[in-house]
XYZ file of C-alpha atoms in Angstrom:
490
model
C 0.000 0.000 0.000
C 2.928 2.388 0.866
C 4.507 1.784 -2.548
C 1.175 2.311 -4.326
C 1.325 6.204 -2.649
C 4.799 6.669 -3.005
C 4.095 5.621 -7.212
C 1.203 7.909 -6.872
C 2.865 10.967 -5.583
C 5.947 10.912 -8.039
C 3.223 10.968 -10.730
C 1.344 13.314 -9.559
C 4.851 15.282 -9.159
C 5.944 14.313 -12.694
C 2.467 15.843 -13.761
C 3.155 18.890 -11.963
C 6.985 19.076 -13.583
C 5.468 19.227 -17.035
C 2.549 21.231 -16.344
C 3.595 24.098 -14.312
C 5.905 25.977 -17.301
C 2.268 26.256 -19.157
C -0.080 26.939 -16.040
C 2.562 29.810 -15.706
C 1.594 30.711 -19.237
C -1.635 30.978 -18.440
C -1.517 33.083 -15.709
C 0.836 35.714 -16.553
C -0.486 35.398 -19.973
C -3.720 37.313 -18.940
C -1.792 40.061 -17.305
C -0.359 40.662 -20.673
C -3.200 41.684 -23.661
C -4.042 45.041 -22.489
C -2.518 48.572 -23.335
C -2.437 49.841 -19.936
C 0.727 51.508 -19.119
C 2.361 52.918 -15.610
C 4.371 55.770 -15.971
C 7.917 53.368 -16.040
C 6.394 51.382 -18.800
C 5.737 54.606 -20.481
C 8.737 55.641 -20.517
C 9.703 52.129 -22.009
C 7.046 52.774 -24.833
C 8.134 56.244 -25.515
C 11.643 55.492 -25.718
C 11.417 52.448 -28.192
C 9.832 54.849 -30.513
C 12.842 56.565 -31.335
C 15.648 55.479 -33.577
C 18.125 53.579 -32.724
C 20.882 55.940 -32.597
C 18.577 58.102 -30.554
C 17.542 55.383 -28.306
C 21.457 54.737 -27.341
C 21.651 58.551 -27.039
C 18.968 58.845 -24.440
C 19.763 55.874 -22.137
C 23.199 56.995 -22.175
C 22.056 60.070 -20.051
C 19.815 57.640 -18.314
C 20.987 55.091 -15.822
C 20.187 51.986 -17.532
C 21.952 49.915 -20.069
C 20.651 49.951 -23.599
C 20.402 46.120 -24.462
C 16.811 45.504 -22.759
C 15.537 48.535 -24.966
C 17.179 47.586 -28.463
C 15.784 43.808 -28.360
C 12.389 44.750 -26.957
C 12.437 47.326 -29.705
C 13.225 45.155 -32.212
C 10.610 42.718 -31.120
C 7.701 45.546 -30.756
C 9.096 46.286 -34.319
C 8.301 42.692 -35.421
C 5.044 42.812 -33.989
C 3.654 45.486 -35.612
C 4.515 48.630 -33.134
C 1.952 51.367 -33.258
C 0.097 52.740 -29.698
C -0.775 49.232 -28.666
C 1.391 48.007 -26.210
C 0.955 44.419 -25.214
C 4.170 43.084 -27.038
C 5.725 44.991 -24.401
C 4.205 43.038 -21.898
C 4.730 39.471 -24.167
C 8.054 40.330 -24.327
C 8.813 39.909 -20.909
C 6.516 37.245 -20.323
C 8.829 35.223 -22.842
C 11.533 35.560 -20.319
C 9.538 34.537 -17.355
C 8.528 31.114 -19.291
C 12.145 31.099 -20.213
C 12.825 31.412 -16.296
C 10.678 28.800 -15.942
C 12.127 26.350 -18.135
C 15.342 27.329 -16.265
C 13.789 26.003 -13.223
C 12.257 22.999 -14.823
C 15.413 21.658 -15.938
C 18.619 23.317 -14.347
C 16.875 22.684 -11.160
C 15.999 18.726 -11.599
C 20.086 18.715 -12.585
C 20.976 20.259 -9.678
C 18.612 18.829 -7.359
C 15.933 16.436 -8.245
C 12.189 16.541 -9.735
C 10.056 17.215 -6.201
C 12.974 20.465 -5.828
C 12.488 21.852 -9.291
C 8.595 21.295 -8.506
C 8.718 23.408 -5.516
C 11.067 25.799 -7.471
C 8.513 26.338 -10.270
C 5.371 25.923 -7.885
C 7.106 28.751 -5.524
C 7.817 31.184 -8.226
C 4.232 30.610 -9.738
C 2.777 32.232 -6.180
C 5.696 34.606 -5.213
C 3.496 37.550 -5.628
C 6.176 39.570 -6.881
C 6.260 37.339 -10.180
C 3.113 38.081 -11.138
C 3.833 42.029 -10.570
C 6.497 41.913 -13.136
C 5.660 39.093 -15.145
C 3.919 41.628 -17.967
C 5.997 44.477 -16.311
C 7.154 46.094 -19.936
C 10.885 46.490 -17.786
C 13.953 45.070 -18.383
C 13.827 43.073 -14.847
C 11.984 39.693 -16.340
C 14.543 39.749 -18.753
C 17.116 40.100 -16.027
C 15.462 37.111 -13.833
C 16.590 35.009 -16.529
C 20.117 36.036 -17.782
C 21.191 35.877 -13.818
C 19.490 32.842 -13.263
C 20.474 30.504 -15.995
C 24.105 32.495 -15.057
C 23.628 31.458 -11.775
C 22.795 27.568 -12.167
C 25.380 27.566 -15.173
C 27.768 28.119 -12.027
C 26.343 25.623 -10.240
C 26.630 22.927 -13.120
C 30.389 23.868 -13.863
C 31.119 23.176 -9.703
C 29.705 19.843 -10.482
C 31.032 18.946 -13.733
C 32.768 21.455 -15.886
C 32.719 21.509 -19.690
C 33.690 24.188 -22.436
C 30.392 24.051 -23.808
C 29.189 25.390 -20.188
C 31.746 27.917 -19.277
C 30.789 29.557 -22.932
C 26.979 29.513 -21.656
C 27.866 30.693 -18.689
C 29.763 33.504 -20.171
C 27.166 34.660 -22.449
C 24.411 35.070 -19.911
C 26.720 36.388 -17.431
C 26.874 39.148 -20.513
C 23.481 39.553 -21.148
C 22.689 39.532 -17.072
C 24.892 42.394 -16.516
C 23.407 44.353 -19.323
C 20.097 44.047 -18.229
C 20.044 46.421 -15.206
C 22.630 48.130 -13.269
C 22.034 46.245 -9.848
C 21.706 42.811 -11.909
C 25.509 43.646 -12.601
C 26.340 43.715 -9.204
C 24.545 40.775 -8.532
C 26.634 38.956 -11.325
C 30.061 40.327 -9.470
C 28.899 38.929 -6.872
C 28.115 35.427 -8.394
C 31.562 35.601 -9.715
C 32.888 35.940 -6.565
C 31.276 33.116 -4.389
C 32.182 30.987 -7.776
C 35.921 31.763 -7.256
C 35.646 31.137 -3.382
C 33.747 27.584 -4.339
C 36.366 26.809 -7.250
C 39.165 27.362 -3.976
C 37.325 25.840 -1.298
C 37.356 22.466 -4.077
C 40.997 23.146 -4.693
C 39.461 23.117 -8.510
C 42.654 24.933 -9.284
C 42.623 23.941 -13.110
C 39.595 25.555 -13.709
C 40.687 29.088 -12.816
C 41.802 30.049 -16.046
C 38.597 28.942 -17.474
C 37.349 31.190 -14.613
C 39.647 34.151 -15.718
C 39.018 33.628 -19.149
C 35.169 34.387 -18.614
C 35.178 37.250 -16.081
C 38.004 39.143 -18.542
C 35.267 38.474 -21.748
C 32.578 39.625 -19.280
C 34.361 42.945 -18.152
C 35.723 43.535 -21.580
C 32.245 43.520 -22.584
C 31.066 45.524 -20.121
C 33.881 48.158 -20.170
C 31.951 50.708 -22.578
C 29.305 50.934 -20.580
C 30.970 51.188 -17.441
C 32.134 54.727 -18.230
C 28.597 55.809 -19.397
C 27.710 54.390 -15.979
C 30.214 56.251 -14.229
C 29.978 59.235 -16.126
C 25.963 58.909 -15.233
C 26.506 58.166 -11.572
C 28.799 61.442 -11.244
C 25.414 63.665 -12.839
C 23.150 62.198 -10.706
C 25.664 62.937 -7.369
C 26.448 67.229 -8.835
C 22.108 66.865 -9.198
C 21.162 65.638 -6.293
C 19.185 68.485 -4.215
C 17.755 68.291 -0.849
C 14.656 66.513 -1.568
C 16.126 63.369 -2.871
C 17.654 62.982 0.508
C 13.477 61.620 0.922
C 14.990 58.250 -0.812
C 18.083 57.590 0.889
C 17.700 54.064 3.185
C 16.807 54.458 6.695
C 14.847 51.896 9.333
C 11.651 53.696 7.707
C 12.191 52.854 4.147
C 13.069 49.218 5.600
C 9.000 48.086 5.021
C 8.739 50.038 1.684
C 11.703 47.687 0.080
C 9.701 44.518 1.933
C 6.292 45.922 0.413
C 7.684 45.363 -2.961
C 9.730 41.952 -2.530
C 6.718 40.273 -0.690
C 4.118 42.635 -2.539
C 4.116 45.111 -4.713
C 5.566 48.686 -3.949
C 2.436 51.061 -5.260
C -0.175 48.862 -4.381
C 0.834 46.596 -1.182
C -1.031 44.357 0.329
C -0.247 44.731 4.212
C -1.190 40.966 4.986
C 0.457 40.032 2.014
C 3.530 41.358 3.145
C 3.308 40.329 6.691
C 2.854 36.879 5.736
C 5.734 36.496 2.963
C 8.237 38.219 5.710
C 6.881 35.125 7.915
C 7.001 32.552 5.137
C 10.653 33.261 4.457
C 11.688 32.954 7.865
C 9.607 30.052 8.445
C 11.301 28.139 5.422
C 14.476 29.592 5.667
C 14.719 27.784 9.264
C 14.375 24.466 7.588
C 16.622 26.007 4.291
C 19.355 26.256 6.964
C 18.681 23.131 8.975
C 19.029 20.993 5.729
C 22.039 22.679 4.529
C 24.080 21.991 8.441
C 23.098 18.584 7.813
C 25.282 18.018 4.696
C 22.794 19.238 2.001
C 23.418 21.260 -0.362
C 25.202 25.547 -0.213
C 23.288 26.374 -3.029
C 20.074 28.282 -1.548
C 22.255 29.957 0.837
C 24.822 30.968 -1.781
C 21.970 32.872 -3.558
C 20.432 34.058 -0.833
C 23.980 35.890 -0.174
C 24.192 37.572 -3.428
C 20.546 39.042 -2.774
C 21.348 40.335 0.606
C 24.716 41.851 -0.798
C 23.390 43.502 -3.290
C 20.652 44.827 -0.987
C 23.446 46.240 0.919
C 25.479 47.216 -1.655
C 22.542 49.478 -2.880
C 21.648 50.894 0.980
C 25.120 52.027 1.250
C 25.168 53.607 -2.385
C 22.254 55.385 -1.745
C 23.366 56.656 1.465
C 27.315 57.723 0.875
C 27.087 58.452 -2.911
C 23.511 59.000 -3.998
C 20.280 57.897 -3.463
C 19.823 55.412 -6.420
C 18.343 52.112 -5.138
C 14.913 50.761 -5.148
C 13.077 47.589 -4.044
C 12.546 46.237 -7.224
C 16.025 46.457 -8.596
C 16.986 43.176 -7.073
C 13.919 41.365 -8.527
C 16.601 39.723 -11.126
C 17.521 37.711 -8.427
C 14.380 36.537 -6.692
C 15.109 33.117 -8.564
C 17.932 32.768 -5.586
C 14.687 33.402 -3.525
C 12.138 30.432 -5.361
C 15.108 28.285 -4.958
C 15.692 29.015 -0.672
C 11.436 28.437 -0.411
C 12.116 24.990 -2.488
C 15.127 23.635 -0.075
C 13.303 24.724 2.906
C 9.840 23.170 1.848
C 11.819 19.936 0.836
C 12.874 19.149 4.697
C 9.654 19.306 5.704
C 8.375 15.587 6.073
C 4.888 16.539 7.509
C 1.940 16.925 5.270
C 0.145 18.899 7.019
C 2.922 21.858 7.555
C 3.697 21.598 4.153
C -0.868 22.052 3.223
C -0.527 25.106 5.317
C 2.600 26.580 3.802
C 1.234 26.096 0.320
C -2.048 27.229 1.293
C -0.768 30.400 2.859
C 1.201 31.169 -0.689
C -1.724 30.722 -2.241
C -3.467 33.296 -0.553
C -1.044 35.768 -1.043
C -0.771 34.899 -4.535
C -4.801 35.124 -5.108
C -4.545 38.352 -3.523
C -1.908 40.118 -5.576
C -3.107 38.356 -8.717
C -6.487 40.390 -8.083
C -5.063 43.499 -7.591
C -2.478 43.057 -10.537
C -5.784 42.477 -12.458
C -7.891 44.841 -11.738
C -4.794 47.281 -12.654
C -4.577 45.675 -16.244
C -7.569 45.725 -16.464
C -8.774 48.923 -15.493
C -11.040 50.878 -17.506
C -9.593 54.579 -16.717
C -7.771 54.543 -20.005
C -11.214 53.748 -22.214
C -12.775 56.841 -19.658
C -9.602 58.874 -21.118
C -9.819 57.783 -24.995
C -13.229 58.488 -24.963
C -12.714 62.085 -23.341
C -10.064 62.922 -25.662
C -11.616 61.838 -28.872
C -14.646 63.725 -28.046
C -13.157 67.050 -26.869
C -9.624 67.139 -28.261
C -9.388 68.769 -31.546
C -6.254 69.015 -34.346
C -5.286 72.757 -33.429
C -5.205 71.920 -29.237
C -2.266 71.553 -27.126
C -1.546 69.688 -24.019
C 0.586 70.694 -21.321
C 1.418 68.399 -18.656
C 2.172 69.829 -15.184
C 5.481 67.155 -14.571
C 6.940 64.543 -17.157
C 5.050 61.786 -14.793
C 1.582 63.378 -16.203
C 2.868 63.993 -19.631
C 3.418 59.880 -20.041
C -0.083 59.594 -21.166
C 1.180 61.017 -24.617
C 2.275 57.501 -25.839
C -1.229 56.873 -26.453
C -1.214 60.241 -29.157
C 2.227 60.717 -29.749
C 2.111 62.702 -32.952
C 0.314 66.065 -30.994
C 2.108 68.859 -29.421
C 2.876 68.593 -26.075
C 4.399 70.690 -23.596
C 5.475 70.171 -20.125
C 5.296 73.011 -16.977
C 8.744 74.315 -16.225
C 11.201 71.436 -16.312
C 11.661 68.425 -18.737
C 15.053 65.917 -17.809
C 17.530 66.035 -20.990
C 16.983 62.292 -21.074
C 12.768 62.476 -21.614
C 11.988 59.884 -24.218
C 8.528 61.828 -24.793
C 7.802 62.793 -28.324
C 7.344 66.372 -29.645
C 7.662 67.980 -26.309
C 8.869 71.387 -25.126
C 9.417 72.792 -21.837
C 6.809 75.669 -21.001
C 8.817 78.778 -19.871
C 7.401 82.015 -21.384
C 3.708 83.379 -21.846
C 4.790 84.128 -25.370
C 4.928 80.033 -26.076
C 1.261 80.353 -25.756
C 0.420 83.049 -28.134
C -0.073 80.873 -31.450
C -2.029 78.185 -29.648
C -5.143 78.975 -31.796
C -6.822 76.014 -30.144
C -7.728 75.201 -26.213
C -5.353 74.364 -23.740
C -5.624 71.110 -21.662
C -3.303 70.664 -18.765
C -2.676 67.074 -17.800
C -2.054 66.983 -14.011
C -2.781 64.841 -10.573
C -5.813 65.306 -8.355
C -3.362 65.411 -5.212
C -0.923 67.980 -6.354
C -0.815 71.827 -6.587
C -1.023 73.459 -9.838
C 1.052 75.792 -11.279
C 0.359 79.928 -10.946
C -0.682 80.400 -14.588
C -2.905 83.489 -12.893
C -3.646 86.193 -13.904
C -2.883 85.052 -17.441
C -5.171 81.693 -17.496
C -7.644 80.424 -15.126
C -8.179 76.367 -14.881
C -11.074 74.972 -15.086
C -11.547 71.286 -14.533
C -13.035 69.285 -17.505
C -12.360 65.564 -16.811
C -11.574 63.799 -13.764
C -10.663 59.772 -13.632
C -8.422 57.515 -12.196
C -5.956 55.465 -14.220
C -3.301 52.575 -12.680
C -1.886 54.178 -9.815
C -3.061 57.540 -10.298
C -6.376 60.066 -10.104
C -6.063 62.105 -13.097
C -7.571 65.498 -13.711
C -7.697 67.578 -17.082
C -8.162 70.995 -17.191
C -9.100 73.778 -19.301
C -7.079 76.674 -19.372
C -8.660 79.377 -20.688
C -7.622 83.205 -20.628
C -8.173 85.163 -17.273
C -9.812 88.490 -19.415
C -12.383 85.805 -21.195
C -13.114 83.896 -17.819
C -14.183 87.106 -16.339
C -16.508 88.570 -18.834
């Protein structure tokens, strides 16, 4: 009878190991068929629809590397391009089923089936996968490079082959172009793989190991000087209120809102329990690794609290320049330290309540993520504009965070109140500085701004009045009419 359940649970498992890369599929797949944009993605969408050379020339004054933006470029390209978006949003759910695959197989190698189950099962119900699984960023793309880099490392400390130090190499190259924290990450890697290559007194493979990290950085060298060039403008522009963002105890539950939730819209129980769940499985993580099992989970759990670190202390002694979501690229270290933990436990029932828990987290962030894709605000907004906006109008946008909405019309003037950052991607936009701008505006004026915020002093020359209200993603919108102060009072 034992050996009947024992047959029936590694089939049931099996079924799981082939099924979960497609149930994944399916439910990031419905996060990813809509146009709805947050103001990040916007910028994505705007900047693709430049020109190459351009494209290089504005991420150059940005902070992040240009290889996320050329592909996905290239791929919106293929797919047709035009205002609507969702092969932004298939393009990084590609990656995530390519991250899945990753954990399919590289896992089983490393481990065994019931691990790689866990592995898959775990990322599935992280709810931070489903926040950036049709996130139209460069960090799904990232979660892959850095984990196939990462089990690539792992597979070389067991058995090491040309054919895998090459692999290894390449998405070491394509991990630390993704994202400028997903570099450091990768340093990192290479650095607990040249402590493990020691610790074996695997001596022959060092200049396998050399050979790799001096492709890597050769690669890399270009860039690095943009980088540093960048880092040095953002330290001469840094002004009092970014000193709001540098890492204290208080901005401690903002980074776990968005690694156990989501940073704009956390859910507080959501985030409570995950903080408890990693604990909870990191106790048995550890207890199975003092009692001969395997460094791996721990070795990746390293890399994610270094690079943590590494950006607290950036933000504090250089400038403030790290955010919770940058070290999503590695949250496959994170899958992998739920996996070893859940695989000590031998007791059904603790292991029904730990999935069950997940699950609820998951269900909840799922619905939330939906009901932002999903959200009707930008029909409200198309339908306003198509009624009221006419050929001859312009829009001016109070900050470049209100102006985004222009990817949706990107061939109309557009101007933006006061300030616009050398490195906007925005299309046919100039900065508002002078009355006189105004003067050939034969059409109305609409400024784009936030319901929460102040608006500008535009009296005694304009008055606002407010034509359309609605709330879109994260934000409550509000249009305005500007009209002239002499008119409004006759």
């Amino acid at each position: 009878m034992r050996k009947v359940n024992l047959q029936s649970q590694k089939k049931f498992c099996h079924f799981l190991w082939n099924i979960l890369p497609f149930l994944g599929l399916a439910l990031w797949g419905t996060l990813c068929v809509t146009d709805n944009l947050w103001y990040d993605e916007g910028y994505t969408a705007a900047l693709i629809s430049h020109p190459l050379r351009e494209l290089l020339e504005i991420t150059a004054q940005d902070v992040h590397a240009p290889f996320y933006y050329v592909l996905l470029k290239g791929f919106y390209t293929l797919c047709g391009g035009g205002t609507r978006f969702w092969s932004l949003k298939l393009f990084s759910l590609l990656f995530m089923e390519a991250y899945l695959f990753l954990g399919k197989y590289g896992v089983k190698y490393l481990f065994d089936e019931v691990t790689a189950v866990y592995f898959m099962l775990f990322s599935l119900l992280m709810p931070g996968m489903c926040v950036q699984a049709g996130n139209a960023r460069m960090y799904a793309m990232g979660l892959f490079f850095f984990t196939a880099a990462g089990l690539l490392a792992c597979a070389i400390l067991r058995r090491s082959t040309g054919k895998r130090w090459i692999c290894f190499c390449l998405c070491s190259i394509g991990s630390v172009y993704s994202h400028t924290f997903t570099m450091i990450q990768t340093l990192f890697l290479y650095l607990i793989l040249l402590g493990a290559l020691l610790r074996q007194k695997k001596t022959a493979l060092i200049k396998w190991y050399l050979g790799s990290g001096l492709a890597v950085a050769a690669c890399y060298m270009a860039w690095l000087t943009v980088l540093y060039r960048q880092m040095q403008s953002r330290i001469t522009s840094a002004g009092a209120n970014e000193e709001l963002f540098i890492p204290d105890l208080y901005t401690l539950m903002d980074y776990c809102k968005e690694w156990f939730s989501a940073m704009d819209t956390p859910i507080t129980l959501v985030v409570y329990l995950g903080m408890a769940l990693t604990l909870f499985l990191g106790y048995y993580a550890v207890d199975g690794m003092r009692r001969g099992g395997s460094r791996i989970p721990a070795w990746g759990m390293g890399i994610l609290g270094l690079t943590a670190l590494t950006g607290c202390l950036l933000s504090y002694y250089v400038t403030p320049c790290f955010l919770g979501r940058y070290i999503f690229p590695g949250f496959g270290a994170l899958a992998l330290w739920y996996a070893a933990g859940m695989r000590q436990i031998s007791s059904r029932r603790i292991r029904a309540a730990v999935m069950l828990t997940f699950l609820i987290c998951f269900v909840m962030q799922y619905r939330s993520e939906s009901g932002l894709e999903y959200d009707r605000g930008l029909a409200e907004y198309q339908k306003f504009y198509e009624e009221n906006v006419q050929e001859e109008d312009l829009i001016m946008a109070t900050d470049i965070h209100t102006l985004y909405l222009n990817i949706y019309h990107p061939e109309r003037p557009y101007m933006v109140y006061g300030y616009l950052p050398s490195f906007s991607p925005f299309q046919n936009t100039t900065v508002f500085t002078r009355w006189e701008q105004l003067e050939d505006v034969k059409g109305t004026i609409w400024l784009y701004a936030f319901t929460e915020r102040d608006l500008p002093g535009f009296s005694p020359f304009y008055s606002c009045e407010l034509a359309f209200r609605f709330h879109y993603m994260y934000y409550d919108f509000a249009i305005y009419r500007l009209e002239p102060a002499g008119e409004s009072q006759t």
